Amino acid sequence: ANLRNDKSSRFGKQYRDAFFPSVSAGWALSEENFMKGVDWLSFLKIRGSYGKVGNERIGTYPYQATISFTNALFYQNGVVVPQNGGAQQDYAVENISWETTRTIDGGLDAAFLDNRLTLSADYYKKRTYDILLALDIPLYLGYNNPSQNAGTLDVRGWELEIGWRDRIGKLNYSAAFNLSDAKSKIVDMKGTQILGDQSTFQGSEFNEWFGYLSNGLYQTAADTTGSPRTSSQVSPGDVRYVDINKDGKITPDDKVLLGGSLPRYLYGGNIHLDYNGFDFSLAFQGVGKKQSRLSNDIV
């Protein structure tokens, strides 16, 4: 178990302290008497953990009301003249505090066949809350939208690693492979949206692709006649888009979520050989299930 208390001057005096505990536990089942007769199992352990960590790098003293000095235009004696002036441009929110990430993890470690085959697996869920967002305030207040602790993001994922090592005469060899997957989901943004080719809003993934849904390509000139389109210049070979709201034309209202922009699968591995004083190593890594945008189309 770990008990941690942090304090940061980036926040007001009443909100500087934050408490971040963590705890973990494991059970080596292979050490129990009821597992002693399993010859092919060298080691087996199940484990779990829970913990919180904080992030205070979320702005430059956003709780303080600061004055910005610049040249401004004033109306004086019937004439507009530039003069130095000062004004508070940002609305200060006194109770801004730590952004917090809470993680729950469960996993197991195992070894088989006299420790030649090893396996490690984890499943985790992370929730980051009190994410700093610029929330709307009435325009008549005259301030920029202030940053506040408002957003919530969930990430679920798993990790798997498999290894093998053995010896044949003077040759020692080993190989290992790892694979992981994670997917994010925006739980709450207090009604705010970040729109663009990669958008973030409630219910989407973080930086998920946002655009027109493709329905294949126009094959002939006849296919383009009377079909919904983004412009009048449509010809065979162009992308055919789906009219989501069924209004007979393709407009920004037809844009939908198209999938995450971040890769889903991360993988890697290595091979090592050692023979009579000479050794050879090979490592590789990559990503899978990644959607990218080429030109103006989603692929």
PDB file of N, CA and C in Angstrom, residues 88-91 136-146:
ATOM      1  N   GLN A  88      -8.838  42.716 -17.303  1.00  0.00           N
ATOM      2  CA  GLN A  88      -8.887  41.285 -16.999  1.00  0.00           C
ATOM      3  C   GLN A  88      -9.603  40.582 -18.147  1.00  0.00           C
ATOM      4  N   GLN A  89      -8.892  39.702 -18.852  1.00  0.00           N
ATOM      5  CA  GLN A  89      -9.468  39.044 -20.021  1.00  0.00           C
ATOM      6  C   GLN A  89      -9.982  37.641 -19.702  1.00  0.00           C
ATOM      7  N   ASP A  90      -9.376  36.982 -18.732  1.00  0.00           N
ATOM      8  CA  ASP A  90      -9.756  35.609 -18.405  1.00  0.00           C
ATOM      9  C   ASP A  90     -10.518  35.573 -17.085  1.00  0.00           C
ATOM     10  N   TYR A  91     -11.616  34.844 -17.096  1.00  0.00           N
ATOM     11  CA  TYR A  91     -12.410  34.660 -15.885  1.00  0.00           C
ATOM     12  C   TYR A  91     -11.698  33.634 -14.998  1.00  0.00           C
ATOM     13  N   ASP A 136     -18.377  27.248 -21.549  1.00  0.00           N
ATOM     14  CA  ASP A 136     -18.982  28.508 -21.973  1.00  0.00           C
ATOM     15  C   ASP A 136     -19.536  29.290 -20.790  1.00  0.00           C
ATOM     16  N   ILE A 137     -19.371  30.609 -20.859  1.00  0.00           N
ATOM     17  CA  ILE A 137     -20.020  31.534 -19.944  1.00  0.00           C
ATOM     18  C   ILE A 137     -20.716  32.599 -20.779  1.00  0.00           C
ATOM     19  N   PRO A 138     -21.686  33.324 -20.223  1.00  0.00           N
ATOM     20  CA  PRO A 138     -22.392  34.339 -21.015  1.00  0.00           C
ATOM     21  C   PRO A 138     -21.436  35.384 -21.594  1.00  0.00           C
ATOM     22  N   LEU A 139     -21.661  35.743 -22.855  1.00  0.00           N
ATOM     23  CA  LEU A 139     -20.783  36.710 -23.530  1.00  0.00           C
ATOM     24  C   LEU A 139     -20.805  38.070 -22.852  1.00  0.00           C
ATOM     25  N   TYR A 140     -21.931  38.420 -22.225  1.00  0.00           N
ATOM     26  CA  TYR A 140     -22.013  39.752 -21.649  1.00  0.00           C
ATOM     27  C   TYR A 140     -21.073  39.943 -20.456  1.00  0.00           C
ATOM     28  N   LEU A 141     -20.495  38.848 -19.939  1.00  0.00           N
ATOM     29  CA  LEU A 141     -19.529  38.987 -18.857  1.00  0.00           C
ATOM     30  C   LEU A 141     -18.225  39.603 -19.346  1.00  0.00           C
ATOM     31  N   GLY A 142     -17.928  39.452 -20.643  1.00  0.00           N
ATOM     32  CA  GLY A 142     -16.754  40.092 -21.204  1.00  0.00           C
ATOM     33  C   GLY A 142     -15.449  39.350 -21.005  1.00  0.00           C
ATOM     34  N   TYR A 143     -15.521  38.094 -20.603  1.00  0.00           N
ATOM     35  CA  TYR A 143     -14.307  37.304 -20.365  1.00  0.00           C
ATOM     36  C   TYR A 143     -14.213  36.148 -21.372  1.00  0.00           C
ATOM     37  N   ASN A 144     -12.984  35.649 -21.540  1.00  0.00           N
ATOM     38  CA  ASN A 144     -12.800  34.402 -22.274  1.00  0.00           C
ATOM     39  C   ASN A 144     -13.410  33.257 -21.480  1.00  0.00           C
ATOM     40  N   ASN A 145     -13.793  32.178 -22.183  1.00  0.00           N
ATOM     41  CA  ASN A 145     -14.340  31.015 -21.488  1.00  0.00           C
ATOM     42  C   ASN A 145     -13.302  30.446 -20.525  1.00  0.00           C
ATOM     43  N   PRO A 146     -13.645  30.274 -19.256  1.00  0.00           N
ATOM     44  CA  PRO A 146     -12.655  29.839 -18.269  1.00  0.00           C
ATOM     45  C   PRO A 146     -12.450  28.331 -18.281  1.00  0.00           C
TER      46      PRO A 146
END
